[in-house]
Amino acid sequence: MENEKNEARPLNFLEKIIEDDLKNGRVPDNKIVTRFPPEPNGYLHIGHIKSICINFGLAEKYGGRCHLRLDDTNPAKEETEYIDSIKEDIKWLGFDWGKYEFYASDYYDQLYEIAINLIKEGKAYVDELSAEEMKEYRGSLTEPGKNSPWRDRSVEENLRLFEEMKKGKYPEGSLTLRAKIDMASPNINMRDPALYRIKYAHHPRTGDKWCIYPMYDFTHPISDAIEGITHSICTLEFEDHRPAYDWACSIDGIEHTPHQYEFARLNINYLLMSKRKLLYLVNNHLVSGWDDPRMPTISGVRRRGYSPEAMKDFVSRVGVAKVEGVVDYSLMEFCVREDLNKRAKRLMAVLDPLKIVIDNYPDGKVEYFEAEDNPEDENSKKHKIAFSKNLYIEKEDFMETPVKGYHRLYPGNEIRLKYAYYIKANSIEKDENGNILAVHCTYDPESRGGTTADGRKVKGTSHWVSADHALVAEVRQYDKLFKAECPGAATGNYLDDLNPDSLKVIPAAYIEEEGAKAKVGDYLQFIRNGYYCVDMKDSSAEHMVFNRTCTLKDSWAKQKAKMGL
Ligand code: ATP
Ligand code: MG
């Protein structure tokens, strides 16, 4: 796994094409124009990051520009919310479309004119076949299709019917405008593809002006042509549609000819990246919303505490190719950890508290220790940590009866409290049911800062928080949303693979005082516990909420390694 960021890496196939086109003068004004064309029917997911980085990244690299085009050919109700989130997500990744914000619906008038011209030239006709019949007539991969009985209507009749379709004279599904290409074409997408369908839907931008809407395969290439897109880059599933794309770009009167190139979409194990399925999770309250920190949406990973740099590093490591594959979730987490290790502020937080009383430490006394915010950073700032008689350590850092090899606190054993003193456990205070209330310890005043003059060794070091100074906050321990590598593979239903432990809430964790200064957008590490961030929705000064971004190490990989996988 090499870091490709700053090193010269071989050009990917798209860069090769572009460099070749530029060199050979095939690009108008020598400026490439790409576009990112999301359909505003959901929030963007991690897969889209790849497409965004490719399209905006190529434009940046070659001094061109990238358009944001909202593909709103399917009128959707929540469109405004989706459009807002799409823009926010692209900006978060650090890309800017400037004034080049377009909507497929901007071109409805032009598309309509083009359709009329096609009819006049005898290249399009109004079909009366039902959807069912159309499918039957279309043929299959092995059999040619057959011509619709309505294929040879006169131009006049086609013009009249299309006009009436537009005026709302016919019910949905009754008539379709189709291109007259070739029902025997080996490519099914060329067997008289539909250009327009009737749909009585209110469009968020065009209102009720239209009750006929252009199809994707017609709209997309023409939108690209109108905008002067030079390289129209999409995912492999559109490869079979390329002849239809080229057909549309060659319609008389279309002056600019864009070209379509396909790359392999990003798939990641343990994740689902289909807006339809993600919408299902949202609508059925299986997650708290599109931006639930477990969601593979851009807004979800942002709220979870992933940085845009980590996500861009991840897609750059995945690379751009033409072969579909599944990327390991652990590669994504690796990139997140690499990034957070460099930037996260270290804090001590006790998530599962056990009370420690230092019997020989004066009541009411407070001492401050200094800790570097980030030992990985040469220019790290420092912050102060209060120490007092009453502390918390993690429950797992104490054992009344230690097992073999246990080096942390147990009766009679001495450990180091990070940054502070050595302490030794002396006695255990219990309630009537035998539950431990506190462990009474003594400290060695000579061990201030974590070493002693006699150089005696202690094997364990625990993090801790002063009970009298701690910030009490809610901590949300997030894990993978799905427990199977390929959700739904076993039973056919991805819901069967939801991870019941994907969220564990700790209502009251103890965090060192400094934690109260943390703001939304800060990257944090709770020493020994993981990387965390302030929840951008639910955290407030009165009730702080921290989200676990990821654990410090890949425990799943460790488990797998243990099992010899
Ligand atoms: P979904 O299937 O998740 O609903 P989509 O392809 O319908 O996604 P669009 O909004 O149409 O989503 O996609 C916008 C752009 O992002 C398209 O060019 C599409 O090819 C690309 N894209 C979508 N999913 C991925 C992915 N997993 N990896 C890379 N690019 C993707
Ligand atoms: Mg789509």
PDB file of C-alpha atoms in Angstrom, residues 324-558:
ATOM      1  CA  GLU A 324     -15.151  -3.710 -11.152  1.00  0.00           C
ATOM      2  CA  GLY A 325     -14.041  -4.882  -7.750  1.00  0.00           C
ATOM      3  CA  VAL A 326     -14.825  -4.620  -4.073  1.00  0.00           C
ATOM      4  CA  VAL A 327     -12.534  -2.504  -1.953  1.00  0.00           C
ATOM      5  CA  ASP A 328     -11.864  -3.508   1.623  1.00  0.00           C
ATOM      6  CA  TYR A 329     -13.521  -1.394   4.288  1.00  0.00           C
ATOM      7  CA  SER A 330     -10.286  -1.644   6.245  1.00  0.00           C
ATOM      8  CA  LEU A 331      -8.455   0.310   3.530  1.00  0.00           C
ATOM      9  CA  MET A 332     -10.858   3.190   4.090  1.00  0.00           C
ATOM     10  CA  GLU A 333     -10.370   3.008   7.860  1.00  0.00           C
ATOM     11  CA  PHE A 334      -6.618   2.793   7.336  1.00  0.00           C
ATOM     12  CA  CYS A 335      -6.741   6.123   5.493  1.00  0.00           C
ATOM     13  CA  VAL A 336      -8.925   7.623   8.192  1.00  0.00           C
ATOM     14  CA  ARG A 337      -6.503   6.517  10.927  1.00  0.00           C
ATOM     15  CA  GLU A 338      -3.438   7.721   9.031  1.00  0.00           C
ATOM     16  CA  ASP A 339      -5.011  11.129   8.731  1.00  0.00           C
ATOM     17  CA  LEU A 340      -6.341  11.306  12.285  1.00  0.00           C
ATOM     18  CA  ASN A 341      -3.084  10.116  13.782  1.00  0.00           C
ATOM     19  CA  LYS A 342      -1.476  13.206  12.301  1.00  0.00           C
ATOM     20  CA  ARG A 343      -4.116  15.715  13.270  1.00  0.00           C
ATOM     21  CA  ALA A 344      -6.146  14.492  16.246  1.00  0.00           C
ATOM     22  CA  LYS A 345      -5.826  16.204  19.595  1.00  0.00           C
ATOM     23  CA  ARG A 346      -5.141  13.658  22.332  1.00  0.00           C
ATOM     24  CA  LEU A 347      -7.336  13.682  25.390  1.00  0.00           C
ATOM     25  CA  MET A 348      -7.888  11.304  28.268  1.00  0.00           C
ATOM     26  CA  ALA A 349     -11.412   9.996  28.633  1.00  0.00           C
ATOM     27  CA  VAL A 350     -12.709   7.221  30.843  1.00  0.00           C
ATOM     28  CA  LEU A 351     -15.632   5.480  29.218  1.00  0.00           C
ATOM     29  CA  ASP A 352     -16.281   2.741  31.765  1.00  0.00           C
ATOM     30  CA  PRO A 353     -15.325   4.343  35.055  1.00  0.00           C
ATOM     31  CA  LEU A 354     -13.896   2.825  38.210  1.00  0.00           C
ATOM     32  CA  LYS A 355     -13.347   5.204  41.111  1.00  0.00           C
ATOM     33  CA  ILE A 356      -9.849   5.548  42.536  1.00  0.00           C
ATOM     34  CA  VAL A 357      -9.165   7.302  45.826  1.00  0.00           C
ATOM     35  CA  ILE A 358      -5.565   8.307  46.554  1.00  0.00           C
ATOM     36  CA  ASP A 359      -5.586   8.017  50.334  1.00  0.00           C
ATOM     37  CA  ASN A 360      -2.288   9.801  50.904  1.00  0.00           C
ATOM     38  CA  TYR A 361      -3.084  12.707  48.582  1.00  0.00           C
ATOM     39  CA  PRO A 362      -4.270  15.840  50.432  1.00  0.00           C
ATOM     40  CA  ASP A 363      -7.983  16.597  50.308  1.00  0.00           C
ATOM     41  CA  GLY A 364      -8.790  19.492  48.038  1.00  0.00           C
ATOM     42  CA  LYS A 365      -5.308  19.720  46.522  1.00  0.00           C
ATOM     43  CA  VAL A 366      -5.069  20.128  42.747  1.00  0.00           C
ATOM     44  CA  GLU A 367      -1.957  19.765  40.609  1.00  0.00           C
ATOM     45  CA  TYR A 368      -1.685  20.328  36.908  1.00  0.00           C
ATOM     46  CA  PHE A 369       0.233  18.201  34.468  1.00  0.00           C
ATOM     47  CA  GLU A 370       1.022  19.223  30.984  1.00  0.00           C
ATOM     48  CA  ALA A 371       0.312  17.116  27.937  1.00  0.00           C
ATOM     49  CA  GLU A 372       1.104  17.664  24.294  1.00  0.00           C
ATOM     50  CA  ASP A 373      -2.023  18.016  22.196  1.00  0.00           C
ATOM     51  CA  ASN A 374      -0.460  15.748  19.613  1.00  0.00           C
ATOM     52  CA  PRO A 375       2.916  14.039  20.045  1.00  0.00           C
ATOM     53  CA  GLU A 376       2.928  13.328  16.278  1.00  0.00           C
ATOM     54  CA  ASP A 377       3.127  17.043  15.601  1.00  0.00           C
ATOM     55  CA  GLU A 378       6.459  18.837  16.147  1.00  0.00           C
ATOM     56  CA  ASN A 379       4.697  22.131  16.717  1.00  0.00           C
ATOM     57  CA  SER A 380       2.111  20.692  19.015  1.00  0.00           C
ATOM     58  CA  LYS A 381       0.509  22.946  21.577  1.00  0.00           C
ATOM     59  CA  LYS A 382       0.141  21.794  25.137  1.00  0.00           C
ATOM     60  CA  HIS A 383      -2.732  21.676  27.537  1.00  0.00           C
ATOM     61  CA  LYS A 384      -3.117  21.180  31.278  1.00  0.00           C
ATOM     62  CA  ILE A 385      -4.621  18.222  33.047  1.00  0.00           C
ATOM     63  CA  ALA A 386      -5.894  18.455  36.617  1.00  0.00           C
ATOM     64  CA  PHE A 387      -4.919  15.791  39.153  1.00  0.00           C
ATOM     65  CA  SER A 388      -6.657  15.312  42.494  1.00  0.00           C
ATOM     66  CA  LYS A 389      -7.409  12.782  45.200  1.00  0.00           C
ATOM     67  CA  ASN A 390     -10.421  11.316  43.416  1.00  0.00           C
ATOM     68  CA  LEU A 391      -9.886   9.863  40.000  1.00  0.00           C
ATOM     69  CA  TYR A 392     -11.456   7.520  37.491  1.00  0.00           C
ATOM     70  CA  ILE A 393      -9.703   4.851  35.497  1.00  0.00           C
ATOM     71  CA  GLU A 394     -11.235   2.299  33.135  1.00  0.00           C
ATOM     72  CA  LYS A 395     -12.787  -0.728  34.850  1.00  0.00           C
ATOM     73  CA  GLU A 396     -10.722  -3.015  32.664  1.00  0.00           C
ATOM     74  CA  ASP A 397      -7.554  -1.448  34.058  1.00  0.00           C
ATOM     75  CA  PHE A 398      -8.186  -3.069  37.450  1.00  0.00           C
ATOM     76  CA  MET A 399      -8.570  -6.706  38.513  1.00  0.00           C
ATOM     77  CA  GLU A 400      -9.241  -7.799  42.041  1.00  0.00           C
ATOM     78  CA  THR A 401      -7.752 -11.199  41.255  1.00  0.00           C
ATOM     79  CA  PRO A 402      -5.378 -10.720  38.365  1.00  0.00           C
ATOM     80  CA  VAL A 403      -5.054 -13.354  35.687  1.00  0.00           C
ATOM     81  CA  LYS A 404      -1.581 -14.449  34.631  1.00  0.00           C
ATOM     82  CA  GLY A 405       0.227 -11.777  32.657  1.00  0.00           C
ATOM     83  CA  TYR A 406      -2.025  -8.952  33.856  1.00  0.00           C
ATOM     84  CA  HIS A 407       0.163  -5.907  34.425  1.00  0.00           C
ATOM     85  CA  ARG A 408      -2.355  -3.267  35.253  1.00  0.00           C
ATOM     86  CA  LEU A 409      -3.740  -2.334  38.642  1.00  0.00           C
ATOM     87  CA  TYR A 410      -4.493  -5.074  41.211  1.00  0.00           C
ATOM     88  CA  PRO A 411      -4.101  -5.206  44.973  1.00  0.00           C
ATOM     89  CA  GLY A 412      -0.437  -4.750  45.843  1.00  0.00           C
ATOM     90  CA  ASN A 413       0.607  -3.787  42.293  1.00  0.00           C
ATOM     91  CA  GLU A 414       1.981  -0.467  41.190  1.00  0.00           C
ATOM     92  CA  ILE A 415       1.131   1.239  37.881  1.00  0.00           C
ATOM     93  CA  ARG A 416       1.799   4.570  36.272  1.00  0.00           C
ATOM     94  CA  LEU A 417      -0.943   7.107  35.726  1.00  0.00           C
ATOM     95  CA  LYS A 418      -0.093   8.681  32.410  1.00  0.00           C
ATOM     96  CA  TYR A 419       1.693  12.058  32.762  1.00  0.00           C
ATOM     97  CA  ALA A 420       1.252  11.892  36.573  1.00  0.00           C
ATOM     98  CA  TYR A 421       2.333   9.567  39.394  1.00  0.00           C
ATOM     99  CA  TYR A 422       2.809   5.929  40.256  1.00  0.00           C
ATOM    100  CA  ILE A 423      -0.015   4.542  42.329  1.00  0.00           C
ATOM    101  CA  LYS A 424      -0.347   1.278  44.227  1.00  0.00           C
ATOM    102  CA  ALA A 425      -3.668  -0.399  45.031  1.00  0.00           C
ATOM    103  CA  ASN A 426      -4.208  -1.150  48.703  1.00  0.00           C
ATOM    104  CA  SER A 427      -7.826  -1.923  49.435  1.00  0.00           C
ATOM    105  CA  ILE A 428     -11.184  -2.282  47.784  1.00  0.00           C
ATOM    106  CA  GLU A 429     -14.375  -0.625  48.972  1.00  0.00           C
ATOM    107  CA  LYS A 430     -17.543  -2.597  48.151  1.00  0.00           C
ATOM    108  CA  ASP A 431     -21.280  -2.215  48.648  1.00  0.00           C
ATOM    109  CA  GLU A 432     -23.414  -4.828  50.435  1.00  0.00           C
ATOM    110  CA  ASN A 433     -23.784  -6.760  47.165  1.00  0.00           C
ATOM    111  CA  GLY A 434     -20.068  -7.011  46.668  1.00  0.00           C
ATOM    112  CA  ASN A 435     -19.877  -4.433  43.861  1.00  0.00           C
ATOM    113  CA  ILE A 436     -16.707  -2.412  43.843  1.00  0.00           C
ATOM    114  CA  LEU A 437     -17.361   1.210  44.777  1.00  0.00           C
ATOM    115  CA  ALA A 438     -13.772   2.411  44.818  1.00  0.00           C
ATOM    116  CA  VAL A 439     -10.205   1.200  44.905  1.00  0.00           C
ATOM    117  CA  HIS A 440      -8.073   2.871  47.540  1.00  0.00           C
ATOM    118  CA  CYS A 441      -4.523   3.578  46.496  1.00  0.00           C
ATOM    119  CA  THR A 442      -1.435   5.426  47.622  1.00  0.00           C
ATOM    120  CA  TYR A 443       0.728   7.473  45.343  1.00  0.00           C
ATOM    121  CA  ASP A 444       4.480   8.012  45.389  1.00  0.00           C
ATOM    122  CA  PRO A 445       5.137  11.779  45.467  1.00  0.00           C
ATOM    123  CA  GLU A 446       8.647  11.076  44.127  1.00  0.00           C
ATOM    124  CA  SER A 447       7.249   9.677  40.871  1.00  0.00           C
ATOM    125  CA  ARG A 448       5.891  12.974  39.592  1.00  0.00           C
ATOM    126  CA  GLY A 449       5.916  12.998  35.782  1.00  0.00           C
ATOM    127  CA  GLY A 450       6.051   9.189  35.597  1.00  0.00           C
ATOM    128  CA  THR A 451       9.552   8.177  36.690  1.00  0.00           C
ATOM    129  CA  THR A 452      11.381   7.694  39.986  1.00  0.00           C
ATOM    130  CA  ALA A 453      14.958   8.264  41.122  1.00  0.00           C
ATOM    131  CA  ASP A 454      15.442   4.576  41.915  1.00  0.00           C
ATOM    132  CA  GLY A 455      14.423   3.796  38.342  1.00  0.00           C
ATOM    133  CA  ARG A 456      12.052   1.022  39.419  1.00  0.00           C
ATOM    134  CA  LYS A 457       9.930  -0.378  36.659  1.00  0.00           C
ATOM    135  CA  VAL A 458       6.164  -0.413  36.443  1.00  0.00           C
ATOM    136  CA  LYS A 459       4.639  -2.387  33.620  1.00  0.00           C
ATOM    137  CA  GLY A 460       1.227  -0.797  33.271  1.00  0.00           C
ATOM    138  CA  THR A 461       0.243   2.745  32.363  1.00  0.00           C
ATOM    139  CA  SER A 462      -3.357   3.810  32.658  1.00  0.00           C
ATOM    140  CA  HIS A 463      -5.166   6.876  31.487  1.00  0.00           C
ATOM    141  CA  TRP A 464      -7.317   8.585  34.076  1.00  0.00           C
ATOM    142  CA  VAL A 465      -9.501  11.584  34.733  1.00  0.00           C
ATOM    143  CA  SER A 466      -9.851  13.681  37.872  1.00  0.00           C
ATOM    144  CA  ALA A 467     -13.360  13.064  39.230  1.00  0.00           C
ATOM    145  CA  ASP A 468     -13.574  16.586  40.582  1.00  0.00           C
ATOM    146  CA  HIS A 469     -12.702  18.187  37.244  1.00  0.00           C
ATOM    147  CA  ALA A 470     -14.103  15.831  34.670  1.00  0.00           C
ATOM    148  CA  LEU A 471     -16.427  16.827  31.906  1.00  0.00           C
ATOM    149  CA  VAL A 472     -19.361  14.430  31.938  1.00  0.00           C
ATOM    150  CA  ALA A 473     -20.492  13.768  28.393  1.00  0.00           C
ATOM    151  CA  GLU A 474     -22.412  11.332  26.255  1.00  0.00           C
ATOM    152  CA  VAL A 475     -20.281   9.109  24.077  1.00  0.00           C
ATOM    153  CA  ARG A 476     -21.694   7.222  21.096  1.00  0.00           C
ATOM    154  CA  GLN A 477     -19.718   4.146  20.203  1.00  0.00           C
ATOM    155  CA  TYR A 478     -20.340   3.563  16.527  1.00  0.00           C
ATOM    156  CA  ASP A 479     -19.443   0.428  14.651  1.00  0.00           C
ATOM    157  CA  LYS A 480     -20.268  -0.930  11.208  1.00  0.00           C
ATOM    158  CA  LEU A 481     -23.938  -0.701  10.244  1.00  0.00           C
ATOM    159  CA  PHE A 482     -23.820  -4.149   8.624  1.00  0.00           C
ATOM    160  CA  LYS A 483     -22.096  -7.173  10.029  1.00  0.00           C
ATOM    161  CA  ALA A 484     -21.749  -9.050   6.734  1.00  0.00           C
ATOM    162  CA  GLU A 485     -19.179  -8.274   4.070  1.00  0.00           C
ATOM    163  CA  CYS A 486     -21.864  -8.364   1.443  1.00  0.00           C
ATOM    164  CA  PRO A 487     -25.108  -7.318   3.142  1.00  0.00           C
ATOM    165  CA  GLY A 488     -27.955  -9.540   2.012  1.00  0.00           C
ATOM    166  CA  ALA A 489     -25.813 -12.178   0.312  1.00  0.00           C
ATOM    167  CA  ALA A 490     -26.888 -14.977   2.646  1.00  0.00           C
ATOM    168  CA  THR A 491     -30.655 -14.422   2.816  1.00  0.00           C
ATOM    169  CA  GLY A 492     -31.347 -12.068  -0.061  1.00  0.00           C
ATOM    170  CA  ASN A 493     -32.394  -9.362   2.382  1.00  0.00           C
ATOM    171  CA  TYR A 494     -29.794  -6.839   3.461  1.00  0.00           C
ATOM    172  CA  LEU A 495     -31.831  -5.970   6.550  1.00  0.00           C
ATOM    173  CA  ASP A 496     -30.963  -9.409   7.949  1.00  0.00           C
ATOM    174  CA  ASP A 497     -27.351  -8.309   8.152  1.00  0.00           C
ATOM    175  CA  LEU A 498     -27.846  -5.130  10.148  1.00  0.00           C
ATOM    176  CA  ASN A 499     -25.333  -5.099  12.998  1.00  0.00           C
ATOM    177  CA  PRO A 500     -27.312  -4.964  16.276  1.00  0.00           C
ATOM    178  CA  ASP A 501     -24.235  -3.486  17.975  1.00  0.00           C
ATOM    179  CA  SER A 502     -23.620  -0.696  15.512  1.00  0.00           C
ATOM    180  CA  LEU A 503     -24.340   1.886  18.204  1.00  0.00           C
ATOM    181  CA  LYS A 504     -23.727   1.690  21.947  1.00  0.00           C
ATOM    182  CA  VAL A 505     -24.459   4.809  23.910  1.00  0.00           C
ATOM    183  CA  ILE A 506     -22.476   5.688  27.027  1.00  0.00           C
ATOM    184  CA  PRO A 507     -24.680   8.280  28.732  1.00  0.00           C
ATOM    185  CA  ALA A 508     -22.012   9.549  31.127  1.00  0.00           C
ATOM    186  CA  ALA A 509     -18.352   9.195  30.286  1.00  0.00           C
ATOM    187  CA  TYR A 510     -15.656  11.189  32.101  1.00  0.00           C
ATOM    188  CA  ILE A 511     -13.431  13.339  29.936  1.00  0.00           C
ATOM    189  CA  GLU A 512     -10.591  15.572  31.037  1.00  0.00           C
ATOM    190  CA  GLU A 513     -11.565  19.236  31.403  1.00  0.00           C
ATOM    191  CA  GLU A 514      -9.905  20.208  28.151  1.00  0.00           C
ATOM    192  CA  GLY A 515     -12.621  18.192  26.354  1.00  0.00           C
ATOM    193  CA  ALA A 516     -15.118  20.958  27.083  1.00  0.00           C
ATOM    194  CA  LYS A 517     -13.249  23.156  24.595  1.00  0.00           C
ATOM    195  CA  ALA A 518     -13.804  20.734  21.728  1.00  0.00           C
ATOM    196  CA  LYS A 519     -15.870  22.126  18.886  1.00  0.00           C
ATOM    197  CA  VAL A 520     -17.741  20.637  15.974  1.00  0.00           C
ATOM    198  CA  GLY A 521     -15.180  19.814  13.306  1.00  0.00           C
ATOM    199  CA  ASP A 522     -12.318  19.123  15.742  1.00  0.00           C
ATOM    200  CA  TYR A 523     -10.554  15.819  15.379  1.00  0.00           C
ATOM    201  CA  LEU A 524      -9.894  14.077  18.687  1.00  0.00           C
ATOM    202  CA  GLN A 525      -8.291  10.980  20.043  1.00  0.00           C
ATOM    203  CA  PHE A 526      -9.353   9.622  23.401  1.00  0.00           C
ATOM    204  CA  ILE A 527      -6.123   7.920  24.396  1.00  0.00           C
ATOM    205  CA  ARG A 528      -6.369   4.111  24.155  1.00  0.00           C
ATOM    206  CA  ASN A 529     -10.061   4.345  23.248  1.00  0.00           C
ATOM    207  CA  GLY A 530     -10.234   5.592  19.688  1.00  0.00           C
ATOM    208  CA  TYR A 531     -10.780   8.645  17.516  1.00  0.00           C
ATOM    209  CA  TYR A 532     -13.720  10.871  18.321  1.00  0.00           C
ATOM    210  CA  CYS A 533     -15.470  14.040  17.279  1.00  0.00           C
ATOM    211  CA  VAL A 534     -18.147  16.339  18.630  1.00  0.00           C
ATOM    212  CA  ASP A 535     -21.537  15.398  17.236  1.00  0.00           C
ATOM    213  CA  MET A 536     -22.612  18.237  14.968  1.00  0.00           C
ATOM    214  CA  LYS A 537     -26.314  17.834  15.626  1.00  0.00           C
ATOM    215  CA  ASP A 538     -26.911  16.764  19.186  1.00  0.00           C
ATOM    216  CA  SER A 539     -24.000  18.206  21.128  1.00  0.00           C
ATOM    217  CA  SER A 540     -24.449  21.388  23.163  1.00  0.00           C
ATOM    218  CA  ALA A 541     -22.421  23.170  25.825  1.00  0.00           C
ATOM    219  CA  GLU A 542     -24.721  21.761  28.508  1.00  0.00           C
ATOM    220  CA  HIS A 543     -24.753  18.252  27.139  1.00  0.00           C
ATOM    221  CA  MET A 544     -21.777  17.383  25.029  1.00  0.00           C
ATOM    222  CA  VAL A 545     -22.004  14.394  22.729  1.00  0.00           C
ATOM    223  CA  PHE A 546     -18.973  12.696  21.220  1.00  0.00           C
ATOM    224  CA  ASN A 547     -19.046  10.226  18.333  1.00  0.00           C
ATOM    225  CA  ARG A 548     -16.526   7.470  17.924  1.00  0.00           C
ATOM    226  CA  THR A 549     -15.039   7.913  14.473  1.00  0.00           C
ATOM    227  CA  CYS A 550     -13.105   4.649  14.579  1.00  0.00           C
ATOM    228  CA  THR A 551     -11.121   2.493  16.926  1.00  0.00           C
ATOM    229  CA  LEU A 552      -7.344   2.950  17.144  1.00  0.00           C
ATOM    230  CA  LYS A 553      -6.653  -0.358  15.489  1.00  0.00           C
ATOM    231  CA  ASP A 554      -8.560  -2.533  13.124  1.00  0.00           C
ATOM    232  CA  SER A 555     -10.075  -5.032  15.547  1.00  0.00           C
ATOM    233  CA  TRP A 556     -11.923  -6.813  12.724  1.00  0.00           C
ATOM    234  CA  ALA A 557      -8.709  -7.414  10.854  1.00  0.00           C
ATOM    235  CA  LYS A 558      -7.130  -8.700  14.059  1.00  0.00           C
TER     236      LYS A 558
END
